[in-house]
PDB file of C-alpha atoms in Angstrom:
ATOM      1  CA  MET B   1      67.708-144.996 -36.983  1.00 69.00           C
ATOM      2  CA  HIS B   2      64.303-146.002 -35.592  1.00 69.00           C
ATOM      3  CA  ILE B   3      63.118-145.626 -32.003  1.00 75.00           C
ATOM      4  CA  ASP B   4      60.845-148.500 -30.923  1.00 72.00           C
ATOM      5  CA  HIS B   5      57.740-146.903 -29.408  1.00 71.00           C
ATOM      6  CA  ARG B   6      56.959-150.136 -27.569  1.00 76.00           C
ATOM      7  CA  GLU B   7      59.935-149.673 -25.251  1.00 79.00           C
ATOM      8  CA  ALA B   8      59.757-147.618 -22.041  1.00 82.00           C
ATOM      9  CA  TRP B   9      61.957-144.605 -22.845  1.00 76.00           C
ATOM     10  CA  HIS B  10      63.206-142.157 -20.217  1.00 72.00           C
ATOM     11  CA  ILE B  11      63.677-138.756 -21.919  1.00 74.00           C
ATOM     12  CA  ALA B  12      64.920-136.579 -19.016  1.00 67.00           C
ATOM     13  CA  LEU B  13      68.665-136.420 -18.263  1.00 60.00           C
ATOM     14  CA  ILE B  14      68.279-137.615 -14.690  1.00 65.00           C
ATOM     15  CA  PRO B  15      68.929-141.333 -13.995  1.00 73.00           C
ATOM     16  CA  ASN B  16      66.268-143.502 -15.558  1.00 72.00           C
ATOM     17  CA  PRO B  17      63.848-145.521 -13.377  1.00 80.00           C
ATOM     18  CA  GLN B  18      63.930-149.286 -13.311  1.00 74.00           C
ATOM     19  CA  ASN B  19      62.383-151.111 -16.280  1.00 77.00           C
ATOM     20  CA  SER B  20      63.112-148.177 -18.595  1.00 80.00           C
ATOM     21  CA  HIS B  21      65.851-147.169 -21.034  1.00 77.00           C
ATOM     22  CA  HIS B  22      67.737-143.837 -20.950  1.00 71.00           C
ATOM     23  CA  LEU B  23      66.932-142.356 -24.361  1.00 76.00           C
ATOM     24  CA  LEU B  24      69.867-139.956 -24.812  1.00 75.00           C
ATOM     25  CA  ARG B  25      72.497-142.489 -23.757  1.00 75.00           C
ATOM     26  CA  THR B  26      70.925-145.175 -25.928  1.00 79.00           C
ATOM     27  CA  LEU B  27      70.971-142.782 -28.907  1.00 76.00           C
ATOM     28  CA  VAL B  28      74.667-142.029 -28.332  1.00 75.00           C
ATOM     29  CA  HIS B  29      75.350-145.765 -28.202  1.00 76.00           C
ATOM     30  CA  GLU B  30      73.458-146.571 -31.393  1.00 74.00           C
ATOM     31  CA  ILE B  31      74.862-143.571 -33.270  1.00 76.00           C
ATOM     32  CA  GLY B  32      78.277-145.010 -32.465  1.00 70.00           C
ATOM     33  CA  HIS B  33      77.296-148.121 -34.405  1.00 68.00           C
ATOM     34  CA  LEU B  34      76.093-145.999 -37.332  1.00 66.00           C
ATOM     35  CA  LEU B  35      79.523-144.359 -37.391  1.00 64.00           C
ATOM     36  CA  GLY B  36      81.241-147.730 -37.620  1.00 60.00           C
ATOM     37  CA  LEU B  37      82.097-148.445 -33.979  1.00 66.00           C
ATOM     38  CA  SER B  38      81.681-152.082 -32.960  1.00 62.00           C
ATOM     39  CA  HIS B  39      81.466-153.876 -29.626  1.00 60.00           C
ATOM     40  CA  THR B  40      84.553-155.078 -27.817  1.00 54.00           C
ATOM     41  CA  THR B  41      85.289-157.107 -24.701  1.00 49.00           C
ATOM     42  CA  VAL B  42      88.636-155.455 -23.947  1.00 47.00           C
ATOM     43  CA  ARG B  43      88.326-154.437 -20.322  1.00 43.00           C
ATOM     44  CA  GLU B  44      91.321-152.080 -20.351  1.00 41.00           C
ATOM     45  CA  LEU B  45      89.579-149.455 -22.466  1.00 41.00           C
ATOM     46  CA  ALA B  46      88.979-146.378 -20.312  1.00 34.00           C
ATOM     47  CA  HIS B  47      85.932-145.343 -22.340  1.00 38.00           C
ATOM     48  CA  VAL B  48      84.526-148.847 -21.942  1.00 39.00           C
ATOM     49  CA  ARG B  49      84.232-148.265 -18.205  1.00 35.00           C
ATOM     50  CA  VAL B  50      82.711-144.828 -18.740  1.00 38.00           C
ATOM     51  CA  LEU B  51      80.003-146.053 -21.075  1.00 41.00           C
ATOM     52  CA  THR B  52      79.116-149.150 -19.083  1.00 38.00           C
ATOM     53  CA  ARG B  53      78.835-147.178 -15.850  1.00 36.00           C
ATOM     54  CA  CYS B  54      76.469-144.784 -17.610  1.00 38.00           C
ATOM     55  CA  GLY B  55      74.012-147.665 -17.968  1.00 37.00           C
ATOM     56  CA  LEU B  56      73.946-148.188 -21.730  1.00 37.00           C
ATOM     57  CA  ALA B  57      71.556-150.913 -22.861  1.00 36.00           C
ATOM     58  CA  GLY B  58      72.961-154.357 -22.204  1.00 36.00           C
ATOM     59  CA  GLY B  59      76.264-152.989 -20.943  1.00 36.00           C
ATOM     60  CA  ALA B  60      77.561-153.092 -24.529  1.00 38.00           C
ATOM     61  CA  ARG B  61      81.052-151.769 -25.192  1.00 40.00           C
ATOM     62  CA  TYR B  62      82.664-150.014 -28.098  1.00 43.00           C
ATOM     63  CA  GLY B  63      85.892-150.842 -29.870  1.00 42.00           C
ATOM     64  CA  GLY B  64      87.192-148.263 -32.353  1.00 39.00           C
ATOM     65  CA  ARG B  65      87.657-147.961 -36.055  1.00 37.00           C
ATOM     66  CA  SER B  66      88.742-144.702 -37.620  1.00 38.00           C
ATOM     67  CA  ARG B  67      85.698-142.480 -38.015  1.00 38.00           C
ATOM     68  CA  ARG B  68      85.001-138.763 -37.638  1.00 37.00           C
ATOM     69  CA  ALA B  69      82.048-137.656 -35.587  1.00 39.00           C
ATOM     70  CA  ASP B  70      80.996-135.345 -32.782  1.00 39.00           C
ATOM     71  CA  LEU B  71      79.364-137.252 -29.953  1.00 40.00           C
ATOM     72  CA  TYR B  72      78.698-135.537 -26.640  1.00 40.00           C
ATOM     73  CA  GLY B  73      77.575-136.349 -23.128  1.00 44.00           C
ATOM     74  CA  ALA B  74      74.850-134.548 -21.325  1.00 43.00           C
ATOM     75  CA  ALA B  75      75.351-131.522 -19.095  1.00 44.00           C
ATOM     76  CA  LYS B  76      74.726-132.092 -15.416  1.00 47.00           C
ATOM     77  CA  ASP B  77      74.496-128.526 -14.049  1.00 48.00           C
ATOM     78  CA  GLU B  78      71.267-126.780 -13.147  1.00 42.00           C
ATOM     79  CA  PRO B  79      70.250-123.471 -14.780  1.00 44.00           C
ATOM     80  CA  SER B  80      71.768-120.342 -13.305  1.00 45.00           C
ATOM     81  CA  THR B  81      70.428-116.821 -13.358  1.00 41.00           C
ATOM     82  CA  ALA B  82      73.869-115.330 -12.811  1.00 46.00           C
ATOM     83  CA  VAL B  83      75.305-113.304 -15.674  1.00 45.00           C
ATOM     84  CA  PRO B  84      78.487-115.062 -16.858  1.00 47.00           C
ATOM     85  CA  ALA B  85      81.706-113.163 -16.300  1.00 53.00           C
ATOM     86  CA  GLU B  86      83.297-111.408 -19.237  1.00 55.00           C
ATOM     87  CA  PRO B  87      86.187-113.593 -20.418  1.00 60.00           C
ATOM     88  CA  THR B  88      89.578-112.089 -21.087  1.00 56.00           C
ATOM     89  CA  VAL B  89      90.352-112.608 -24.768  1.00 53.00           C
ATOM     90  CA  ALA B  90      93.979-112.950 -25.751  1.00 52.00           C
ATOM     91  CA  GLN B  91      95.712-114.720 -28.608  1.00 50.00           C
ATOM     92  CA  THR B  92      98.079-117.309 -27.225  1.00 49.00           C
ATOM     93  CA  THR B  93     100.611-119.817 -28.386  1.00 46.00           C
ATOM     94  CA  THR B  94      99.646-123.464 -28.242  1.00 47.00           C
ATOM     95  CA  THR B  95     102.771-125.085 -26.812  1.00 46.00           C
ATOM     96  CA  PRO B  96     101.577-126.886 -23.658  1.00 44.00           C
ATOM     97  CA  ALA B  97     103.166-126.146 -20.319  1.00 45.00           C
ATOM     98  CA  THR B  98     105.728-128.651 -19.114  1.00 44.00           C
ATOM     99  CA  THR B  99     103.999-129.013 -15.766  1.00 45.00           C
ATOM    100  CA  THR B 100     100.318-129.037 -14.951  1.00 43.00           C
ATOM    101  CA  THR B 101      98.728-126.043 -13.273  1.00 47.00           C
ATOM    102  CA  ALA B 102      96.111-128.170 -11.551  1.00 45.00           C
ATOM    103  CA  SER B 103      96.290-128.670  -7.816  1.00 48.00           C
ATOM    104  CA  LEU B 104      94.175-131.825  -7.710  1.00 65.00           C
ATOM    105  CA  GLU B 105      94.752-135.256  -9.152  1.00 73.00           C
ATOM    106  CA  PRO B 106      92.671-136.049 -12.249  1.00 76.00           C
ATOM    107  CA  PRO B 107      89.615-138.199 -11.521  1.00 72.00           C
ATOM    108  CA  ASP B 108      89.833-141.941 -12.053  1.00 75.00           C
ATOM    109  CA  PRO B 109      87.801-142.896 -15.167  1.00 71.00           C
ATOM    110  CA  CYS B 110      86.583-146.000 -13.307  1.00 71.00           C
ATOM    111  CA  THR B 111      84.699-143.758 -10.865  1.00 77.00           C
ATOM    112  CA  TRP B 112      82.892-141.596 -13.444  1.00 74.00           C
ATOM    113  CA  ARG B 113      79.124-141.623 -13.569  1.00 79.00           C
ATOM    114  CA  ASP B 114      79.111-139.555 -16.758  1.00 84.00           C
ATOM    115  CA  ILE B 115      81.345-137.435 -18.978  1.00 87.00           C
ATOM    116  CA  ASP B 116      81.154-133.801 -20.097  1.00 91.00           C
ATOM    117  CA  THR B 117      82.173-133.968 -23.763  1.00 92.00           C
ATOM    118  CA  LEU B 118      83.256-136.587 -26.280  1.00 88.00           C
ATOM    119  CA  LEU B 119      84.882-135.616 -29.561  1.00 90.00           C
ATOM    120  CA  VAL B 120      86.618-137.584 -32.320  1.00 88.00           C
ATOM    121  CA  LEU B 121      89.476-135.708 -33.999  1.00 87.00           C
ATOM    122  CA  GLY B 122      91.396-137.593 -36.653  1.00 83.00           C
ATOM    123  CA  LYS B 123      92.209-140.982 -35.159  1.00 83.00           C
ATOM    124  CA  ARG B 124      91.837-139.987 -31.521  1.00 86.00           C
ATOM    125  CA  LEU B 125      88.921-139.841 -29.162  1.00 87.00           C
ATOM    126  CA  PHE B 126      89.026-136.940 -26.696  1.00 89.00           C
ATOM    127  CA  ILE B 127      86.936-137.156 -23.535  1.00 89.00           C
ATOM    128  CA  THR B 128      86.658-134.346 -21.004  1.00 91.00           C
ATOM    129  CA  GLN B 129      85.504-134.615 -17.423  1.00 89.00           C
ATOM    130  CA  GLY B 130      85.832-131.587 -15.193  1.00 90.00           C
ATOM    131  CA  GLN B 131      89.032-129.680 -15.975  1.00 91.00           C
ATOM    132  CA  TYR B 132      90.821-132.666 -17.513  1.00 91.00           C
ATOM    133  CA  ALA B 133      90.873-134.355 -20.907  1.00 90.00           C
ATOM    134  CA  TRP B 134      91.914-137.831 -22.001  1.00 87.00           C
ATOM    135  CA  SER B 135      93.270-138.789 -25.432  1.00 86.00           C
ATOM    136  CA  ILE B 136      92.351-142.311 -26.527  1.00 83.00           C
ATOM    137  CA  GLY B 137      93.292-143.977 -29.785  1.00 83.00           C
ATOM    138  CA  LEU B 138      90.343-145.342 -31.732  1.00 75.00           C
ATOM    139  CA  GLY B 139      91.981-148.724 -31.345  1.00 74.00           C
ATOM    140  CA  GLY B 140      91.213-148.432 -27.635  1.00 68.00           C
ATOM    141  CA  LYS B 141      94.575-147.486 -26.116  1.00 72.00           C
ATOM    142  CA  ILE B 142      94.984-144.423 -23.893  1.00 70.00           C
ATOM    143  CA  VAL B 143      97.587-142.370 -25.782  1.00 69.00           C
ATOM    144  CA  ASP B 144      98.795-140.061 -23.018  1.00 73.00           C
ATOM    145  CA  ARG B 145      98.210-139.238 -19.383  1.00 80.00           C
ATOM    146  CA  PRO B 146      95.217-136.950 -18.773  1.00 86.00           C
ATOM    147  CA  PHE B 147      96.064-133.324 -19.411  1.00 87.00           C
ATOM    148  CA  PHE B 148      94.803-130.126 -17.819  1.00 89.00           C
ATOM    149  CA  LEU B 149      92.547-128.238 -20.260  1.00 89.00           C
ATOM    150  CA  ARG B 150      94.004-124.783 -19.574  1.00 88.00           C
ATOM    151  CA  ASP B 151      97.514-126.041 -20.380  1.00 88.00           C
ATOM    152  CA  TYR B 152      96.314-126.178 -23.993  1.00 87.00           C
ATOM    153  CA  VAL B 153      93.330-123.799 -24.121  1.00 89.00           C
ATOM    154  CA  ARG B 154      95.043-121.057 -22.130  1.00 87.00           C
ATOM    155  CA  PHE B 155      92.524-118.274 -22.675  1.00 87.00           C
ATOM    156  CA  LEU B 156      89.889-120.051 -20.552  1.00 89.00           C
ATOM    157  CA  LEU B 157      89.188-118.331 -17.259  1.00 87.00           C
ATOM    158  CA  LYS B 158      90.467-119.921 -14.058  1.00 86.00           C
ATOM    159  CA  THR B 159      86.850-120.147 -12.900  1.00 88.00           C
ATOM    160  CA  VAL B 160      86.018-122.626 -15.671  1.00 90.00           C
ATOM    161  CA  THR B 161      85.455-126.042 -14.138  1.00 90.00           C
ATOM    162  CA  ARG B 162      84.112-127.973 -17.152  1.00 93.00           C
ATOM    163  CA  LEU B 163      83.115-127.797 -20.806  1.00 95.00           C
ATOM    164  CA  SER B 164      79.394-127.966 -21.546  1.00 95.00           C
ATOM    165  CA  ALA B 165      79.713-129.139 -25.166  1.00 96.00           C
ATOM    166  CA  ALA B 166      82.150-129.264 -28.070  1.00 95.00           C
ATOM    167  CA  TYR B 167      82.009-130.050 -31.773  1.00 94.00           C
ATOM    168  CA  GLN B 168      84.054-129.580 -34.956  1.00 92.00           C
ATOM    169  CA  THR B 169      82.769-127.437 -37.821  1.00 91.00           C
ATOM    170  CA  VAL B 170      82.837-128.372 -41.493  1.00 88.00           C
ATOM    171  CA  LYS B 171      85.867-126.099 -41.926  1.00 89.00           C
ATOM    172  CA  GLY B 172      87.669-127.932 -39.127  1.00 92.00           C
ATOM    173  CA  ASP B 173      87.413-125.326 -36.355  1.00 94.00           C
ATOM    174  CA  LEU B 174      86.542-126.397 -32.820  1.00 94.00           C
ATOM    175  CA  VAL B 175      83.575-124.832 -31.028  1.00 95.00           C
ATOM    176  CA  LEU B 176      83.458-124.957 -27.217  1.00 96.00           C
ATOM    177  CA  PHE B 177      80.495-124.039 -25.011  1.00 96.00           C
ATOM    178  CA  VAL B 178      81.689-122.811 -21.606  1.00 95.00           C
ATOM    179  CA  ASN B 179      79.725-121.037 -18.850  1.00 93.00           C
ATOM    180  CA  GLY B 180      77.374-119.113 -21.133  1.00 94.00           C
ATOM    181  CA  TRP B 181      80.084-118.338 -23.715  1.00 95.00           C
ATOM    182  CA  VAL B 182      81.006-119.863 -27.056  1.00 95.00           C
ATOM    183  CA  TYR B 183      84.631-120.112 -28.212  1.00 95.00           C
ATOM    184  CA  MET B 184      85.753-120.881 -31.767  1.00 95.00           C
ATOM    185  CA  LEU B 185      89.304-122.218 -32.118  1.00 94.00           C
ATOM    186  CA  SER B 186      91.416-123.043 -35.126  1.00 95.00           C
ATOM    187  CA  TYR B 187      92.499-126.666 -35.254  1.00 92.00           C
ATOM    188  CA  PRO B 188      95.115-127.989 -34.658  1.00 90.00           C
ATOM    189  CA  THR B 189      96.771-124.722 -33.533  1.00 92.00           C
ATOM    190  CA  LEU B 190      94.037-124.091 -30.899  1.00 91.00           C
ATOM    191  CA  GLU B 191      94.217-120.330 -31.450  1.00 94.00           C
ATOM    192  CA  LEU B 192      91.129-118.271 -30.714  1.00 94.00           C
ATOM    193  CA  ARG B 193      89.406-116.976 -33.855  1.00 95.00           C
ATOM    194  CA  ALA B 194      88.913-113.243 -34.306  1.00 94.00           C
ATOM    195  CA  SER B 195      85.697-111.811 -32.775  1.00 93.00           C
ATOM    196  CA  TRP B 196      85.390-114.764 -30.408  1.00 95.00           C
ATOM    197  CA  PRO B 197      84.271-115.645 -27.754  1.00 95.00           C
ATOM    198  CA  ARG B 198      80.616-114.714 -28.045  1.00 95.00           C
ATOM    199  CA  ARG B 199      77.735-115.009 -25.619  1.00 95.00           C
ATOM    200  CA  ILE B 200      75.306-117.840 -26.198  1.00 95.00           C
ATOM    201  CA  THR B 201      72.632-115.180 -26.695  1.00 96.00           C
ATOM    202  CA  ASP B 202      74.528-114.016 -29.817  1.00 94.00           C
ATOM    203  CA  LEU B 203      73.758-117.421 -31.320  1.00 93.00           C
ATOM    204  CA  GLY B 204      70.071-117.129 -30.411  1.00 95.00           C
ATOM    205  CA  LEU B 205      70.117-119.199 -27.229  1.00 95.00           C
ATOM    206  CA  PRO B 206      68.303-118.062 -24.071  1.00 95.00           C
ATOM    207  CA  PRO B 207      70.619-116.330 -21.551  1.00 94.00           C
ATOM    208  CA  ASN B 208      70.079-119.027 -18.912  1.00 93.00           C
ATOM    209  CA  ALA B 209      70.119-122.011 -21.259  1.00 96.00           C
ATOM    210  CA  VAL B 210      71.815-125.148 -19.951  1.00 95.00           C
ATOM    211  CA  ILE B 211      73.731-126.631 -22.867  1.00 95.00           C
ATOM    212  CA  ASN B 212      73.380-130.413 -23.023  1.00 93.00           C
ATOM    213  CA  ALA B 213      75.193-131.165 -26.285  1.00 92.00           C
ATOM    214  CA  ALA B 214      76.211-129.778 -29.672  1.00 94.00           C
ATOM    215  CA  LEU B 215      76.608-131.867 -32.792  1.00 90.00           C
ATOM    216  CA  LYS B 216      76.898-131.806 -36.560  1.00 88.00           C
ATOM    217  CA  SER B 217      74.784-134.363 -38.366  1.00 85.00           C
ATOM    218  CA  HIS B 218      75.812-136.364 -41.429  1.00 81.00           C
ATOM    219  CA  THR B 219      73.555-134.079 -43.496  1.00 83.00           C
ATOM    220  CA  GLY B 220      75.669-131.046 -42.532  1.00 83.00           C
ATOM    221  CA  ARG B 221      73.200-129.558 -40.071  1.00 90.00           C
ATOM    222  CA  THR B 222      74.427-128.218 -36.735  1.00 93.00           C
ATOM    223  CA  TYR B 223      72.276-128.645 -33.643  1.00 95.00           C
ATOM    224  CA  VAL B 224      72.646-127.348 -30.079  1.00 95.00           C
ATOM    225  CA  ILE B 225      70.554-129.244 -27.521  1.00 94.00           C
ATOM    226  CA  TYR B 226      69.684-127.281 -24.400  1.00 95.00           C
ATOM    227  CA  ASN B 227      67.404-127.412 -21.361  1.00 95.00           C
ATOM    228  CA  ASP B 228      66.989-131.183 -21.855  1.00 90.00           C
ATOM    229  CA  TYR B 229      64.455-130.998 -24.696  1.00 90.00           C
ATOM    230  CA  ALA B 230      64.961-127.851 -26.838  1.00 95.00           C
ATOM    231  CA  VAL B 231      67.068-127.782 -30.007  1.00 95.00           C
ATOM    232  CA  LEU B 232      68.559-124.806 -31.832  1.00 96.00           C
ATOM    233  CA  GLU B 233      69.589-125.367 -35.451  1.00 95.00           C
ATOM    234  CA  MET B 234      72.515-123.126 -36.365  1.00 92.00           C
ATOM    235  CA  ASP B 235      73.574-121.732 -39.731  1.00 91.00           C
ATOM    236  CA  GLU B 236      77.357-122.015 -39.665  1.00 85.00           C
ATOM    237  CA  CYS B 237      77.864-119.830 -42.756  1.00 82.00           C
ATOM    238  CA  ASN B 238      76.957-116.672 -40.854  1.00 81.00           C
ATOM    239  CA  ILE B 239      76.694-118.042 -37.281  1.00 83.00           C
ATOM    240  CA  THR B 240      72.995-117.319 -36.940  1.00 87.00           C
ATOM    241  CA  THR B 241      69.934-119.239 -35.861  1.00 92.00           C
ATOM    242  CA  ARG B 242      68.264-121.242 -38.599  1.00 93.00           C
ATOM    243  CA  GLY B 243      65.397-122.494 -36.463  1.00 94.00           C
ATOM    244  CA  TYR B 244      64.133-123.844 -33.149  1.00 96.00           C
ATOM    245  CA  HIS B 245      62.909-127.378 -32.596  1.00 94.00           C
ATOM    246  CA  THR B 246      62.276-130.006 -29.960  1.00 93.00           C
ATOM    247  CA  LEU B 247      64.027-133.346 -29.677  1.00 89.00           C
ATOM    248  CA  GLN B 248      60.883-135.011 -30.985  1.00 88.00           C
ATOM    249  CA  THR B 249      60.835-132.932 -34.187  1.00 90.00           C
ATOM    250  CA  VAL B 250      64.535-133.395 -34.921  1.00 90.00           C
ATOM    251  CA  PHE B 251      64.346-137.124 -34.113  1.00 81.00           C
ATOM    252  CA  PRO B 252      60.829-138.146 -35.276  1.00 82.00           C
ATOM    253  CA  GLY B 253      61.200-141.636 -33.838  1.00 78.00           C
ATOM    254  CA  ILE B 254      61.199-140.328 -30.271  1.00 69.00           C
ATOM    255  CA  PRO B 255      57.782-141.047 -28.717  1.00 68.00           C
TER     256      PRO B 255
END
């Protein structure tokens, strides 16, 4: 994928000025095409409204074909100097509760300005926003009503209000970044792996890093994007840092 240096690119995660293109959102859009996703005009797709309201170039929309990838939205929180609370680790069963534990109604996808995480698992697209998640078939149909995250991932603290990033490892495990902690879950049982969660500092990230996204490339490399421009490359074999980069070095086409 080539980035045209003649275009006016906006690199920061704040809304882009007029007469410029939001680089991260444009990359997510174009990577979708590389993964096999095409445009569609079906207005009923919930993720159509999300992506168009985020200001993707031309207002283009995606329609699904079965593909596996980890695509993520950008974090919207500011850095915090507070030390994250120690999570309570407990192995749990994965049968969801029959009633939601949330006190508020889930947000309307039509009103979203952005999303927290986006993850393709099998033939479903999972989108999280706040404490809720939506399951969408890659054909474009919403499979179920939105569900409360802690009904499925029950070991999350009640203070958790959103996921920062999520991706799936080569072995199939899910990795969640939450409030300065990293959780590794077996999939599809959603059971917490032994010795997890770990602090983001255990992976080599700064203690106050704001996680923007985490992804696994088609070459098998795992990247964690943080603080809007910095990139940590992770060695999944032993969960250690392989190297530090910038967005420009990982994506040479970025001006």
